[in-house]
Each structure stands twice: as structure tokens, then as C-alpha cells.
């Protein structure tokens, strides 16, 4: 999840104040609850007046804001008024919308506690379904219209009869990319191209992606106002955007696991270890028939990988981030597989990332295999190395 950066469709900080007064406090102020999570920024240590979402890291807090935005289809100005559009201070203004939202959170929590043991079964989205006001009258247009079939909602609880095993699906994918031996000969990839999305007003801006086996990844996006740097060193991950109220966010929980998944998928031998259990079923994405391999295990959220039945190529990844009020989906669609110059190995040259806070498209122009990458690329970004541009 990005704080006001490339993961931003509706200026998610604005949505935050639906539930809290979200003016950032000094970064030097220690986060309460630091003993329990010494390396994490907790929401109440970064924002003022956190009332209902205490004790969660900033990245999880912002994912929660994305959940609220998706459920209600509201943006910053809808909740904060016009003044919030140009002044961070006005995000803390109290509004009737905030008061109503807090009551709704408590109502939802009570329903889940009394009926589902506290599990977030009934969420904001259960009733709102992308509208500010829940609709109480049946829609005949929906009842008799063409149903929307979302393959992402398919759950593979057990191996489907007649479906290949996960090992067989992964093996076909490896062969489609060029074969295990050729893939093993690649230890790093440097990719350069363009990125666009809501946060660039759909203008193409330069992007650089650095990947090193088995699972390190760094992304550098050159926005007009400042660079966006995302790094994962194999254990820890960070997001740095110097022109934002929280210029450096440490990734935690499912966000950190998502960084691990993205890094590992660049080198296919790392797919199976992502989860301890994989089951396969069949479904379709539009008119394309696909095998869905769903990985589960332990306390981790599921990962769903969709492979084209004909080509064997990975066409979609879906993963989830658990937040106090539900589960946030992240979807990445891959296309335009081409050989990396100088190799016989294919990678996707285009992908589209979609989540509750936005959608972005990345197109590669230049790809180099086995290029030297300094270890500092994957380290925690520093403010001095990523200044805001004015």
C-alpha cells in the first residue's frame, strides 16, 4: 500500500479522516506500543486523534483507509470539504461524516463479535457495496441483468478432480519461460520503462526495477515532485516518498509478505516456497481458461496465481492484506511476454496493478539480465537520498 503515492486513487489520506483526525505529528515522536512492535510505526504515533484503530502499523492503517474508500466510493473532499484539498491541516477538521463513520465501525464490530466470534465476516463492504448509502430495495436490473463473474472470488479449498497438481502447473510455467536451466543462469534483472496511474494523472513517467535472486527487489519511480522508492532486501521492506506527510513507511504483516511475493515471482523457482500448501482448480478470466493455484499455510493470507491453460504463462496474481475491518485485495495482471535480450528467457513486459486505492500500468522498454546491482539498492531508503523536488 502506498501512502499518497503510486497507490493512490482517491487521495487515501483524505479518506483516513473519515475515521480519525489524521494530521501527521512529528516523526520523532515515539510510537505508542513500540515495545510490542519496536521496528514498526504505529498509527497513533504518526497521526493525531486515533480513536478506533490504535495499535496497528501505518501501512496497515492506510490499507484500512483503502478498504473504507472501496466500500463507500468516497474520496477526500467528500468527507473533509473543499478546504482539505489544498491544506493537510484540514484533514483533522471534525465533520458529521467522521462521527457517523465511527459509529458504523462500532456497529460492525459488535455484529461480528456477537455472531462470528469477532472475525470480520460482516464488513463495511457487506452493506455498502461501493455506495455511500446501503441500498435496501432489490434491484431488478441486477436480478435480471448479466451477472458479473469475478474469478478472484474463487476459493480452492481442495484439489479439483482432474486438475493438474501445483507442481505440474509450476513446471509448465517454467518451461514456458524458457526452462529451468536457462532460468537458473539468471541471477539478476534490471528493468527500465514507464509507469502511469492515478498518481501521475495517467502521464507516463520513468520507472526502474532492480531484482536479484532469490527474492530482492527495488522500484524507483520518477514522479515530478519526488521519487518513489520501494525496497525489499529479502527480509524487510520500505516505501519512501519524500513529498508525503509520512515520507518513509516500513512494510509489515501482509504488506511485507506481498513484497516478498512480488520479489520471488521474478525468479520462478521461488514460487512454491511462498506457501506450504497449494491446491489447483479451473476458472476463467474473461474468455481465457486458466488454472488457479491457490497457496495457503500457517498465518499467511492466501496467494492466488492464475496460469493460462494453453500457454502455461502466469497471467494474474491476487493476494490479500488483512486489516481490522476486513481483507483488501491486490491484483496484478501480466501480459506481453518477451525474451530478455541475450537470453532465451521470457518475462512479462507489461503489467497492471489494481488495488482498492488505485490502478497503475508498467511497460518495460529496456531489460538487462545478470547486470551488476549494488546491495545498497535494496537497503532502507534514506531521506537524504530521496529529497522532495520543488
PDB file of C-alpha atoms in Angstrom, residues 32-33 36-37 41-45 50 52-58 60 324:
ATOM      1  CA  UNK A  32       2.983   4.066  21.448  1.00  0.00           C
ATOM      2  CA  UNK A  33       3.145   0.323  21.715  1.00  0.00           C
ATOM      3  CA  UNK A  36       5.314  -4.779  21.043  1.00  0.00           C
ATOM      4  CA  UNK A  37       6.460  -3.716  17.569  1.00  0.00           C
ATOM      5  CA  UNK A  41       5.382   2.801  13.061  1.00  0.00           C
ATOM      6  CA  UNK A  42       2.062   2.554  14.839  1.00  0.00           C
ATOM      7  CA  UNK A  43      -0.793   4.711  13.616  1.00  0.00           C
ATOM      8  CA  UNK A  44      -1.307   6.575  16.901  1.00  0.00           C
ATOM      9  CA  UNK A  45       2.369   7.546  16.957  1.00  0.00           C
ATOM     10  CA  UNK A  50      -6.603   7.971  16.595  1.00  0.00           C
ATOM     11  CA  UNK A  52     -10.655   3.288  16.963  1.00  0.00           C
ATOM     12  CA  UNK A  53      -7.668   1.993  15.032  1.00  0.00           C
ATOM     13  CA  UNK A  54      -4.922   2.040  17.628  1.00  0.00           C
ATOM     14  CA  UNK A  55      -2.082  -0.436  17.770  1.00  0.00           C
ATOM     15  CA  UNK A  56      -1.712  -1.118  14.040  1.00  0.00           C
ATOM     16  CA  UNK A  57       1.246  -0.139  11.831  1.00  0.00           C
ATOM     17  CA  UNK A  58       0.961   2.786   9.441  1.00  0.00           C
ATOM     18  CA  UNK A  60      -1.962  -1.482   7.723  1.00  0.00           C
ATOM     19  CA  UNK A 324      -9.056  -4.673  11.285  1.00  0.00           C
TER      20      UNK A 324
END
